[in-house]
PDB file of C-alpha atoms in Angstrom:
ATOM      1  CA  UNK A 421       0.000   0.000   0.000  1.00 60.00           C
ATOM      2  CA  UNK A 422       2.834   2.384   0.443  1.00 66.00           C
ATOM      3  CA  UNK A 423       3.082   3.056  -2.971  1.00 70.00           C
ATOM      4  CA  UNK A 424      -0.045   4.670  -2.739  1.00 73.00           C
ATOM      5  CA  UNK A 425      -1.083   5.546   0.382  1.00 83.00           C
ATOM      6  CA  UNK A 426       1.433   6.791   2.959  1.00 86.00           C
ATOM      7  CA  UNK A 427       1.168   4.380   6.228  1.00 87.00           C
ATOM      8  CA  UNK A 428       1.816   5.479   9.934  1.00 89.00           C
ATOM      9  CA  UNK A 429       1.635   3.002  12.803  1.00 83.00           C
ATOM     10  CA  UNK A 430       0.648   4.407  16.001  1.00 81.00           C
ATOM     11  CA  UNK A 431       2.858   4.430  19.385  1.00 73.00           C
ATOM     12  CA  UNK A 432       0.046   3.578  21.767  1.00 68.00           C
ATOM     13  CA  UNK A 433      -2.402   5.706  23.619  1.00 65.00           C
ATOM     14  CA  UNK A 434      -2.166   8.536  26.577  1.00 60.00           C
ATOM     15  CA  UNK A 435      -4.810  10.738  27.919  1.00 58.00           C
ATOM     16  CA  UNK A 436      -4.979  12.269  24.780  1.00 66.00           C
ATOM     17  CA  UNK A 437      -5.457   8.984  22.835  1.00 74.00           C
ATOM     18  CA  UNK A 438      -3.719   7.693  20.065  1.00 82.00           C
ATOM     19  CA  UNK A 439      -0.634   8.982  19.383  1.00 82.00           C
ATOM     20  CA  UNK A 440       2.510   9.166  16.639  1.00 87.00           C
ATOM     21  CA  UNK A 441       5.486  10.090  18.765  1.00 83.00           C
ATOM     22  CA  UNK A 442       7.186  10.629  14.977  1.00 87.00           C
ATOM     23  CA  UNK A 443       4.608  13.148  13.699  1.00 92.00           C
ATOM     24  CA  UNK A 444       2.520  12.150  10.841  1.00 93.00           C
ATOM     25  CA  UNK A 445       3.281  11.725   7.064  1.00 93.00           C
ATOM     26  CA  UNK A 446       0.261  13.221   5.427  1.00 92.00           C
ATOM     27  CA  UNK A 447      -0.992  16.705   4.535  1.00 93.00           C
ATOM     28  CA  UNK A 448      -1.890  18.969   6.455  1.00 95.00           C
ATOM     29  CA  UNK A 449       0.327  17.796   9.345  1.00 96.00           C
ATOM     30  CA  UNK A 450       3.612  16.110   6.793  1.00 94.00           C
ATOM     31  CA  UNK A 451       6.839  17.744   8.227  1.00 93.00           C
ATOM     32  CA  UNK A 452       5.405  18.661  11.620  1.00 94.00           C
ATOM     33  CA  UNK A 453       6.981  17.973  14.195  1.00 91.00           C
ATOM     34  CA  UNK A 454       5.853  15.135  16.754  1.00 87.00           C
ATOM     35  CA  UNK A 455       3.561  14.301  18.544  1.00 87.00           C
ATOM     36  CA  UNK A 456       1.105  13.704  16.280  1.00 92.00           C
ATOM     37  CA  UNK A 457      -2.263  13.266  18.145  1.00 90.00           C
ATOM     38  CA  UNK A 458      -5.153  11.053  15.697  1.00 93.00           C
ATOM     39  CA  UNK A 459      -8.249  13.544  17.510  1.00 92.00           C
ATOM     40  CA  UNK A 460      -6.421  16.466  15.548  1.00 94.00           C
ATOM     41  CA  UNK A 461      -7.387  14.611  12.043  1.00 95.00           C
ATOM     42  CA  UNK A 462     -10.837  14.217  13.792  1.00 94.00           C
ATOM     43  CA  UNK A 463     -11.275  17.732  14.838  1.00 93.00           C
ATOM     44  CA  UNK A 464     -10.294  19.003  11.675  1.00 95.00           C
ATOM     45  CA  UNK A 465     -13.365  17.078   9.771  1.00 91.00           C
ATOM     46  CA  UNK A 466     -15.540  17.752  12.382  1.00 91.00           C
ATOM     47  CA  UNK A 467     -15.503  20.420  14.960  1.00 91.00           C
ATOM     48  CA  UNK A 468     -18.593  19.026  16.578  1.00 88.00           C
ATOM     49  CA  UNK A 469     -17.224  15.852  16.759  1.00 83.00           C
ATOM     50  CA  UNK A 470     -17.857  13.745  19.548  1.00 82.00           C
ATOM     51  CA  UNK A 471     -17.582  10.062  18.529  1.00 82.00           C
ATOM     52  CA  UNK A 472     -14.791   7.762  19.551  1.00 81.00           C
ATOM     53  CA  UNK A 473     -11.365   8.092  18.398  1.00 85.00           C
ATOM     54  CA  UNK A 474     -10.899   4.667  16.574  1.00 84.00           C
ATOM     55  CA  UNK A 475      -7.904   3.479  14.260  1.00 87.00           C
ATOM     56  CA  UNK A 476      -7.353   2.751  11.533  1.00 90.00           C
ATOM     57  CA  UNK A 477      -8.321   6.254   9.879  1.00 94.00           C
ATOM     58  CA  UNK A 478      -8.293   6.681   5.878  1.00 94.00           C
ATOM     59  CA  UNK A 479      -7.903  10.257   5.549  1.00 94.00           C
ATOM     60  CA  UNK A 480      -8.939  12.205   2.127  1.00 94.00           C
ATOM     61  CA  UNK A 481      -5.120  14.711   1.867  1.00 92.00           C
ATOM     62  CA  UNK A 482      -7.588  16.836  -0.542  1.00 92.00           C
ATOM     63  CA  UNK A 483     -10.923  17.205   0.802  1.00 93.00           C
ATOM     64  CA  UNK A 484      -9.193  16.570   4.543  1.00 93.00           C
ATOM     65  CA  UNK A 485     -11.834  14.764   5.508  1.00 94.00           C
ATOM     66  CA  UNK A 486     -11.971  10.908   7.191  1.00 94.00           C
ATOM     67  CA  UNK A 487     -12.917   8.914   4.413  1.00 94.00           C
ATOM     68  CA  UNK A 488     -13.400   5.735   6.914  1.00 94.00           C
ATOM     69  CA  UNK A 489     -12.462   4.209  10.328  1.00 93.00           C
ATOM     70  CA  UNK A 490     -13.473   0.615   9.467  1.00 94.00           C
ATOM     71  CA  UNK A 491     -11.033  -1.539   8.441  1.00 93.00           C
ATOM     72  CA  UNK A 492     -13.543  -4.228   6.498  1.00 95.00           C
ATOM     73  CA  UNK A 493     -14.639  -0.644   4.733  1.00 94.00           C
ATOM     74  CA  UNK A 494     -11.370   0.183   3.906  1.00 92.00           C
ATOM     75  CA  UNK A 495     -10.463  -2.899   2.848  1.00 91.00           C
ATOM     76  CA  UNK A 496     -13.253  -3.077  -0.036  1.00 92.00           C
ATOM     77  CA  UNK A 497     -12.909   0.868  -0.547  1.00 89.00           C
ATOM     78  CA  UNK A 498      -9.188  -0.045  -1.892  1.00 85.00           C
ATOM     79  CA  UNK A 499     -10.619  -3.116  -3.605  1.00 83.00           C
ATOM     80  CA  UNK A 500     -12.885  -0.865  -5.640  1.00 75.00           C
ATOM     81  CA  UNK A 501     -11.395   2.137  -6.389  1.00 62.00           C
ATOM     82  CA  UNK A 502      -9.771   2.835  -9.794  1.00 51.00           C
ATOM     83  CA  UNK A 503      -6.538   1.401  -9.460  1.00 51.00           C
ATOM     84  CA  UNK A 504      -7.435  -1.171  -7.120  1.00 52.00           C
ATOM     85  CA  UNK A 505      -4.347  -1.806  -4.542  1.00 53.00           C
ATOM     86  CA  UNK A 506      -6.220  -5.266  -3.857  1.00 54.00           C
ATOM     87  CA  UNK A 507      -4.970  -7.339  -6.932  1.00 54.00           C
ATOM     88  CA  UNK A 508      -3.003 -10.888  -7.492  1.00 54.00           C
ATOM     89  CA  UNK A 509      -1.395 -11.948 -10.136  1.00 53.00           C
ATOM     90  CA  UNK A 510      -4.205  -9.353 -12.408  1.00 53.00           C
ATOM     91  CA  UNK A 511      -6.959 -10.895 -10.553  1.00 67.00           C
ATOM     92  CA  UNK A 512      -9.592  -8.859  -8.076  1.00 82.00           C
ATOM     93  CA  UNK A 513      -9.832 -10.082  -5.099  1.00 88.00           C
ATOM     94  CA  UNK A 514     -13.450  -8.346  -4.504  1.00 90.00           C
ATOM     95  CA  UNK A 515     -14.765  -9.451  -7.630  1.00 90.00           C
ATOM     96  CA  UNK A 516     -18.729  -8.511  -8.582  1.00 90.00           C
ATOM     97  CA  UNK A 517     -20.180 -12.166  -8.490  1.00 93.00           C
ATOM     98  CA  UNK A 518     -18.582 -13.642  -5.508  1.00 94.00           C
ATOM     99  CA  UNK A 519     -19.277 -10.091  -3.170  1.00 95.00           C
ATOM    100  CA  UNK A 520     -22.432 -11.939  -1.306  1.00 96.00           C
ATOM    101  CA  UNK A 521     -20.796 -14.462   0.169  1.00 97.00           C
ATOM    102  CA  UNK A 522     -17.620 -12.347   0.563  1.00 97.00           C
ATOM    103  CA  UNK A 523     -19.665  -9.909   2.894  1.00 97.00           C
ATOM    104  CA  UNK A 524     -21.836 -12.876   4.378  1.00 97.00           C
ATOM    105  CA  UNK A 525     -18.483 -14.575   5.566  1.00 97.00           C
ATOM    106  CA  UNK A 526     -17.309 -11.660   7.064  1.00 97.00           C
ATOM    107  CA  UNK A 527     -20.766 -10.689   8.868  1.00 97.00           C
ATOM    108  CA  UNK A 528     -21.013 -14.267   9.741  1.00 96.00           C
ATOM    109  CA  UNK A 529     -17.746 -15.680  10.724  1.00 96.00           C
ATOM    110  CA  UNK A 530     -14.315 -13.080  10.394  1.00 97.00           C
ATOM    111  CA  UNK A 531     -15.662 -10.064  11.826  1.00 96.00           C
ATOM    112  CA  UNK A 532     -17.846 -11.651  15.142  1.00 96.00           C
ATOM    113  CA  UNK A 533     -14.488 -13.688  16.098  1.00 95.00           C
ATOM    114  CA  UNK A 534     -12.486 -10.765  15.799  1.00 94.00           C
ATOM    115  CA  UNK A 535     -14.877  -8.736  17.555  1.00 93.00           C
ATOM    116  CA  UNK A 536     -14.900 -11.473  20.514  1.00 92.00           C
ATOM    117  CA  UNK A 537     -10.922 -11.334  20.864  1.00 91.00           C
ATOM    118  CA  UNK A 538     -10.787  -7.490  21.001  1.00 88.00           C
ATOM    119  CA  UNK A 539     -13.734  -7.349  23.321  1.00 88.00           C
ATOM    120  CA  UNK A 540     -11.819 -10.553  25.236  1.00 88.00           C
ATOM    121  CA  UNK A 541      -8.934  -8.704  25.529  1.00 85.00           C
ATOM    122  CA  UNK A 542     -10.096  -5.120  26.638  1.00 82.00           C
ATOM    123  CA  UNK A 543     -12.125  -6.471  29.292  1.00 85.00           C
ATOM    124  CA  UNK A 544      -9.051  -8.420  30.688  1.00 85.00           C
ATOM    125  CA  UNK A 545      -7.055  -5.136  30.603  1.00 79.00           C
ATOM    126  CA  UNK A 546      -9.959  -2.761  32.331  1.00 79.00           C
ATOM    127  CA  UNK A 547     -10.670  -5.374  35.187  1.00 83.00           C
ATOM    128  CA  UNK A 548      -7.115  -4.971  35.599  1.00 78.00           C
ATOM    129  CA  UNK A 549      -6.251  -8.432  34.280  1.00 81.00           C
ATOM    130  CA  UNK A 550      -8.282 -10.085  36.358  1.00 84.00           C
ATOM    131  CA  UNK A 551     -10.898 -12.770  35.102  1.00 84.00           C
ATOM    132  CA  UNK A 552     -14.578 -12.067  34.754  1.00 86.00           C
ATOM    133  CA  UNK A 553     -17.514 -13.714  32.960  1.00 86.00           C
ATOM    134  CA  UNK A 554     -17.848 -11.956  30.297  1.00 85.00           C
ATOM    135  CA  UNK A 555     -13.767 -12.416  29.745  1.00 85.00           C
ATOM    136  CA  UNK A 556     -14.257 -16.336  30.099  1.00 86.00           C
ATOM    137  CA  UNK A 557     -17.407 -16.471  27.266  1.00 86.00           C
ATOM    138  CA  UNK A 558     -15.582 -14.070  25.019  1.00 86.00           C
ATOM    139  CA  UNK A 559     -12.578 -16.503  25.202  1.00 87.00           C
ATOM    140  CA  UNK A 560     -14.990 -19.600  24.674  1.00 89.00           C
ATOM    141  CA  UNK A 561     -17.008 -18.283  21.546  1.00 90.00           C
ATOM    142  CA  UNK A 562     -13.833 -17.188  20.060  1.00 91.00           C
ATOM    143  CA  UNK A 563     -12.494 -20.809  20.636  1.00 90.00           C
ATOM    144  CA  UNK A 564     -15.501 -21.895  19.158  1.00 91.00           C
ATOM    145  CA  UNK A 565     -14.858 -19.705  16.007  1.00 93.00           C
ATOM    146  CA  UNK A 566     -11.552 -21.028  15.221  1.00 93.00           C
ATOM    147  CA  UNK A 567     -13.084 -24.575  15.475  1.00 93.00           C
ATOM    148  CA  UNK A 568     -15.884 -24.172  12.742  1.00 95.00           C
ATOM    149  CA  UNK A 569     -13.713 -22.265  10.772  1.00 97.00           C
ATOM    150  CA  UNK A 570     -10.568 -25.093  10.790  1.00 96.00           C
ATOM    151  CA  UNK A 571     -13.353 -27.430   9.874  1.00 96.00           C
ATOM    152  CA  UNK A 572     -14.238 -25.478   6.813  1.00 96.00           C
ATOM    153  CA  UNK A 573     -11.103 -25.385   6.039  1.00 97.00           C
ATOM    154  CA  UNK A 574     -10.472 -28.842   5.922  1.00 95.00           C
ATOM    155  CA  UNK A 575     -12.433 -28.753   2.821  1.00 96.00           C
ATOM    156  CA  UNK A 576     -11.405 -25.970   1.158  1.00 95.00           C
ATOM    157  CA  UNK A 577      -8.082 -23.724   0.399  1.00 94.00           C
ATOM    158  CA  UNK A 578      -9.413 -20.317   1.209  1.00 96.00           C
ATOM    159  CA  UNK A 579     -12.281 -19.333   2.790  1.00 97.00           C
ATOM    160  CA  UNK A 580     -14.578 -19.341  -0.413  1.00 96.00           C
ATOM    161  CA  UNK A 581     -12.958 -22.215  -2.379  1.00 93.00           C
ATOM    162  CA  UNK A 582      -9.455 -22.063  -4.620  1.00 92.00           C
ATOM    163  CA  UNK A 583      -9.528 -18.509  -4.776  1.00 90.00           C
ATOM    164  CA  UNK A 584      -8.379 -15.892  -2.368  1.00 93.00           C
ATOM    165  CA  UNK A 585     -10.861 -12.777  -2.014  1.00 95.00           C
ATOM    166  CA  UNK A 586     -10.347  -9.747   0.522  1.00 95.00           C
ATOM    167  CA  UNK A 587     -11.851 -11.812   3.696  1.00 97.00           C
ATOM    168  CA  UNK A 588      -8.679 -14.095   3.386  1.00 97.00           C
ATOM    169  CA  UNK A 589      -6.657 -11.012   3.709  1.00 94.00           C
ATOM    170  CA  UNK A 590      -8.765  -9.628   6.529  1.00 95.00           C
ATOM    171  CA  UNK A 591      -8.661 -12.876   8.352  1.00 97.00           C
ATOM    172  CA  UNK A 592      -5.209 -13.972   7.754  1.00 95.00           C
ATOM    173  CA  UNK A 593      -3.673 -10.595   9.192  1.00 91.00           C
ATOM    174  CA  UNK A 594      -5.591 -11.795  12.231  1.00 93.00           C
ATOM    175  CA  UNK A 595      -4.287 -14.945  12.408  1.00 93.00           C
ATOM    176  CA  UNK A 596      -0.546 -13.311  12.056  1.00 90.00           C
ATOM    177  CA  UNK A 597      -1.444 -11.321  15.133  1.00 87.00           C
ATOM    178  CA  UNK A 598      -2.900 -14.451  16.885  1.00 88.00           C
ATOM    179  CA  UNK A 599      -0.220 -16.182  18.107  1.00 85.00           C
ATOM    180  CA  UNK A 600       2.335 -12.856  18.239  1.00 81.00           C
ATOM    181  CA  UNK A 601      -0.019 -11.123  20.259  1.00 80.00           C
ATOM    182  CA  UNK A 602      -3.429 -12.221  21.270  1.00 85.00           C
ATOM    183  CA  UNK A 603      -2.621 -15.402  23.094  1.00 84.00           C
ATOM    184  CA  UNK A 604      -0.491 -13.895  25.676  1.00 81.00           C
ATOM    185  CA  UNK A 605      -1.356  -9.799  25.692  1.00 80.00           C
ATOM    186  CA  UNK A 606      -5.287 -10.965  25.987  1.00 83.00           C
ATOM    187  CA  UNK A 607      -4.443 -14.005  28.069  1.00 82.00           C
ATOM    188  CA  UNK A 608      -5.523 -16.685  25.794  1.00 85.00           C
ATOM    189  CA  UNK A 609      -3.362 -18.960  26.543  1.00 80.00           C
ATOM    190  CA  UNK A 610      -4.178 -22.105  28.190  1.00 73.00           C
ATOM    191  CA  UNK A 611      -7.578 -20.367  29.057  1.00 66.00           C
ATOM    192  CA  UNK A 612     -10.861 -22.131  29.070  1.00 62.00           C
ATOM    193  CA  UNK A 613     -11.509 -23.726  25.805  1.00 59.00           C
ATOM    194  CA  UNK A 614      -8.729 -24.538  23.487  1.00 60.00           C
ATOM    195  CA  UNK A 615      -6.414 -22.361  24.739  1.00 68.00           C
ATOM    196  CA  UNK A 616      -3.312 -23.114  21.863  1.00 80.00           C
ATOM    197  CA  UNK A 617      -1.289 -21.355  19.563  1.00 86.00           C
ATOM    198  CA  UNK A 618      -3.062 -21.889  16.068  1.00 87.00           C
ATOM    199  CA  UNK A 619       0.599 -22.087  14.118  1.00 84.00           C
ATOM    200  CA  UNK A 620       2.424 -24.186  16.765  1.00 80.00           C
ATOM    201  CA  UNK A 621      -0.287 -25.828  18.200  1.00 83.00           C
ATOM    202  CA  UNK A 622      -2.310 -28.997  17.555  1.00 85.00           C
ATOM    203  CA  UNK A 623      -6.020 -28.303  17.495  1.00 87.00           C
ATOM    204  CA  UNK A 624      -6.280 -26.341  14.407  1.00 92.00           C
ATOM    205  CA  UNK A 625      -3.876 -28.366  11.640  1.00 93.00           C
ATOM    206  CA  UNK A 626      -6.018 -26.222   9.037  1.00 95.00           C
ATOM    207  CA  UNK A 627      -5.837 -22.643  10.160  1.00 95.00           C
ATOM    208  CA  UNK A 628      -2.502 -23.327  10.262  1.00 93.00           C
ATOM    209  CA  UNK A 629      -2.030 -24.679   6.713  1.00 94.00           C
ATOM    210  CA  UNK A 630      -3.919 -21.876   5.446  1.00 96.00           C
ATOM    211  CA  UNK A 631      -2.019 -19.332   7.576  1.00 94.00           C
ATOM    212  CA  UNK A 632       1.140 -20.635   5.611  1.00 94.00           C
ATOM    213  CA  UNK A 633      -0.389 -20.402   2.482  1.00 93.00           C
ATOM    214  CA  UNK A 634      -1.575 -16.975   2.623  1.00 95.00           C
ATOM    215  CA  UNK A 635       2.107 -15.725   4.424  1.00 93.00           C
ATOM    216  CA  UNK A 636       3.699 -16.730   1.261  1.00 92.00           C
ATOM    217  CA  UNK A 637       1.086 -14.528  -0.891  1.00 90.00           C
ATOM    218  CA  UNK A 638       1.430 -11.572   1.444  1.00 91.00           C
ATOM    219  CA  UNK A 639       4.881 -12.018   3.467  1.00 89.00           C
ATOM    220  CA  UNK A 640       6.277  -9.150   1.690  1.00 85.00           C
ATOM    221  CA  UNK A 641       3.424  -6.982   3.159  1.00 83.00           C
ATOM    222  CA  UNK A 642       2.955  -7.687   6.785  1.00 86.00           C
ATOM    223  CA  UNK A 643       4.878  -5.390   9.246  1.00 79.00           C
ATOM    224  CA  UNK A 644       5.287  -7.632  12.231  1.00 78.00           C
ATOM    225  CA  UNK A 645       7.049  -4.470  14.241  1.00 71.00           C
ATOM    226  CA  UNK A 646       3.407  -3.024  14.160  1.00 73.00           C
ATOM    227  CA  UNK A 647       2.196  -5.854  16.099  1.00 75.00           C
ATOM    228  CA  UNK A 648       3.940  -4.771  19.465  1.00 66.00           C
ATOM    229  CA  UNK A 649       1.106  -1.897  19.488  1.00 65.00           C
ATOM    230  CA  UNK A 650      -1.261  -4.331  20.800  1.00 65.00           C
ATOM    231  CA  UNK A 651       1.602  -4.908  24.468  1.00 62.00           C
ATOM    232  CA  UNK A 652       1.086  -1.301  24.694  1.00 62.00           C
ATOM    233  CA  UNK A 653      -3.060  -1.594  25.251  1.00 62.00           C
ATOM    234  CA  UNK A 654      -2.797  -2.215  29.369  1.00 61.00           C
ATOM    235  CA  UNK A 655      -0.216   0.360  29.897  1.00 59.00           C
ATOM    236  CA  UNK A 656      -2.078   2.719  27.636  1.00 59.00           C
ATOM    237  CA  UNK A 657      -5.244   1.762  29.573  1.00 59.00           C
ATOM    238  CA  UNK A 658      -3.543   2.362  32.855  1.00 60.00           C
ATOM    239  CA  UNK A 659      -1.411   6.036  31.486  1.00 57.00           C
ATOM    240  CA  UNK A 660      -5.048   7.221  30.037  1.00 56.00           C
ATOM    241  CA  UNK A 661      -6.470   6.682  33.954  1.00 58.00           C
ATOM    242  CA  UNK A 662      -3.864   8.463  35.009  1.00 58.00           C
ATOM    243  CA  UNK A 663      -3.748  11.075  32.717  1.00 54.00           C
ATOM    244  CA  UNK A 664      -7.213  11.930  33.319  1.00 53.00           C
ATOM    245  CA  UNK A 665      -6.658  11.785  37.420  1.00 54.00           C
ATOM    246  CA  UNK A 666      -3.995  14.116  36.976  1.00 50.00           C
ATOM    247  CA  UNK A 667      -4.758  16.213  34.001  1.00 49.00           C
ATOM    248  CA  UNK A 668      -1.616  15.290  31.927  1.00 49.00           C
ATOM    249  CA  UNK A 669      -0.573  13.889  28.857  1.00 49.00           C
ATOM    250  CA  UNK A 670       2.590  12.221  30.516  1.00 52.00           C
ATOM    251  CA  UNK A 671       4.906  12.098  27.627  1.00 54.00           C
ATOM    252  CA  UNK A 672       7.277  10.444  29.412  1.00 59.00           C
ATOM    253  CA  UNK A 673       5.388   7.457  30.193  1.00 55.00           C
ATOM    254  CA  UNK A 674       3.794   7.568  26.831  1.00 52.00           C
ATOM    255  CA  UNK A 675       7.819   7.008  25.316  1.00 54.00           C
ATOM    256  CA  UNK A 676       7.929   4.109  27.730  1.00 57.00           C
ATOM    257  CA  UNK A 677       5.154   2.615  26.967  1.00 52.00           C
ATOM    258  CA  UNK A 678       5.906   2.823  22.756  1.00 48.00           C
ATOM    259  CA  UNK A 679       9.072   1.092  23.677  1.00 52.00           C
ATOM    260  CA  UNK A 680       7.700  -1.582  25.958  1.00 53.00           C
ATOM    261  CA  UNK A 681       9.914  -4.925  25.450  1.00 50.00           C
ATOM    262  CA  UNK A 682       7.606  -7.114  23.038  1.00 58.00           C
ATOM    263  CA  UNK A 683       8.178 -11.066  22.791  1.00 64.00           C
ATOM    264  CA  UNK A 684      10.094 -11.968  19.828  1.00 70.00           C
ATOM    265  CA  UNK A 685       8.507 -12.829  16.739  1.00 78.00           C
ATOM    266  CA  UNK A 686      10.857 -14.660  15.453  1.00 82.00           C
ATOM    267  CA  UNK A 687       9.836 -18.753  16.181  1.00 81.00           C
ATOM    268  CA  UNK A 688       6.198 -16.905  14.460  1.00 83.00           C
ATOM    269  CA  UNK A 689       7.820 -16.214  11.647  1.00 85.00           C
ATOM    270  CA  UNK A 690       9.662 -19.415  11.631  1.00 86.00           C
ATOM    271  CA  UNK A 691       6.113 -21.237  11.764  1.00 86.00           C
ATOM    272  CA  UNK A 692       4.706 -19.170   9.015  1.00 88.00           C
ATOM    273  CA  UNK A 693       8.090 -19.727   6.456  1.00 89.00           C
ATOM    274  CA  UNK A 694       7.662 -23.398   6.528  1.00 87.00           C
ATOM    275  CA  UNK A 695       6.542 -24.646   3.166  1.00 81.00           C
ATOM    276  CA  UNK A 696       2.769 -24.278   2.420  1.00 70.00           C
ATOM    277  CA  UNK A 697       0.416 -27.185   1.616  1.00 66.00           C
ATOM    278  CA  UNK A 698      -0.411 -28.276  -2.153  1.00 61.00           C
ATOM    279  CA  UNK A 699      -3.841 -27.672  -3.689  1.00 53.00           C
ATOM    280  CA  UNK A 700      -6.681 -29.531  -2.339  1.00 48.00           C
TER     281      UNK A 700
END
């Protein structure tokens, strides 16, 4: 995407919100120097505004205006716009006939698991990391996710058959993040249901067979020094209490927090580098 759209990957969050310790790359704020703070982009296309600061943000350098702070939107805005950036080998990977069951997949399967992970996860960090109900049933549908969706996969290459559409590269950035981040930042790990790595583990042969086949499609694209933004959610959780106790921004902390130690990657990327299975 960098050849067309300029990318910047957030440092974490302070009372202020989400923040870009190196500034930001885009017009109207390109060559300014940091902090960059994301409500700026929202002020400026809205005065008024008063709805949650969310990333990721597409942001219109001409209009300045937020174009979108969905990533499935995003994803199918860049699959149909002239140009498409979504494209393999010449072929679309949003194509007319097969966008039905491209969006039911998504309603139906990729986006309610992700949304139980992330909702998983940030109730683990505001009980501060302590186990609740709604933690444990987040963790178990989730769980039961994976399951139906290894089982399809047993079946079939990708998601919708033998050819890759945008929901396999929605859901396979989330199974990169998996085992880097999600198991042990939302405390998945050995936690009630089937609490394994999908890549090194041994309930879902499948997932990871298809994880390894869509790694070698997109390896050149996936910036695995992004994922560490996801170790930075509890202390960001924790500096935004404290921000707003004490009425600062705490720029100090927020550095710390950016540069938090994250668990190396590297036996993940090992996993995902070993050979991919042959057509079904």
């Amino acid at each position: 995407l960098e050849s067309k759209i300029s990318v910047d990957i957030s440092d974490g969050q302070s009372g202020a919100g989400w923040a870009f310790l190196n500034g930001a790359s885009c017009a109207p704020w390109k060559g300014r120097e940091g902090p960059f703070w994301l409500y700026e982009a929202y002020q400026l296309a809205d005065p008024l505004c008063t709805t949650k600061i969310l990333v990721p943000v597409l942001w219109d350098t001409v209009t300045e205006r937020i174009v979108s702070n969905d990533s499935w939107e995003i994803l199918k805005l860049l699959s149909t716009s002239s140009g498409s950036v979504t494209e393999i080998d010449d072929r679309s990977l949003f194509p007319e006939e097969l966008k039905p069951m491209i969006e039911a997949m998504f309603s139906d399967y990729i986006g309610p698991l992700i949304d139980d992970v992330i909702t998983a996860g940030l109730e683990y960090f505001r009980n501060d990391q302590n186990e609740t109900e709604r933690l444990q049933k987040g963790r178990i549908n989730a769980y039961t996710k994976l399951l139906h969706l290894d089982s399809l996969l047993g079946t079939t290459r990708y998601l919708l058959g033998d050819t890759v559409t945008i929901v396999d590269l929605y859901f396979s950035a989330f199974l990169f993040q998996f085992d880097a981040c999600y198991l042990d930042a939302f405390a998945f790990r050995g936690s009630d249901g089937f609490g394994e790595p999908i890549l090194s583990g041994s309930c879902y042969p499948n997932l990871t067979a298809y994880a390894r086949d869509m790694f070698q499609l997109l390896k050149p694209f996936v910036h695995f020094e992004s994922f560490g933004e996801v170790f930075r959610i509890g202390p960001s959780i924790a500096l935004t209490r404290q921000s707003c106790s004490s009425g600062g921004k705490s720029m100090d902390t927020l550095r710390e927090s950016a540069t938090a130690t994250v668990p190396n990657l590297r036996d993940i990327i090992v996993f995902l580098e070993q050979p991919a299975r042959e057509s079904n």
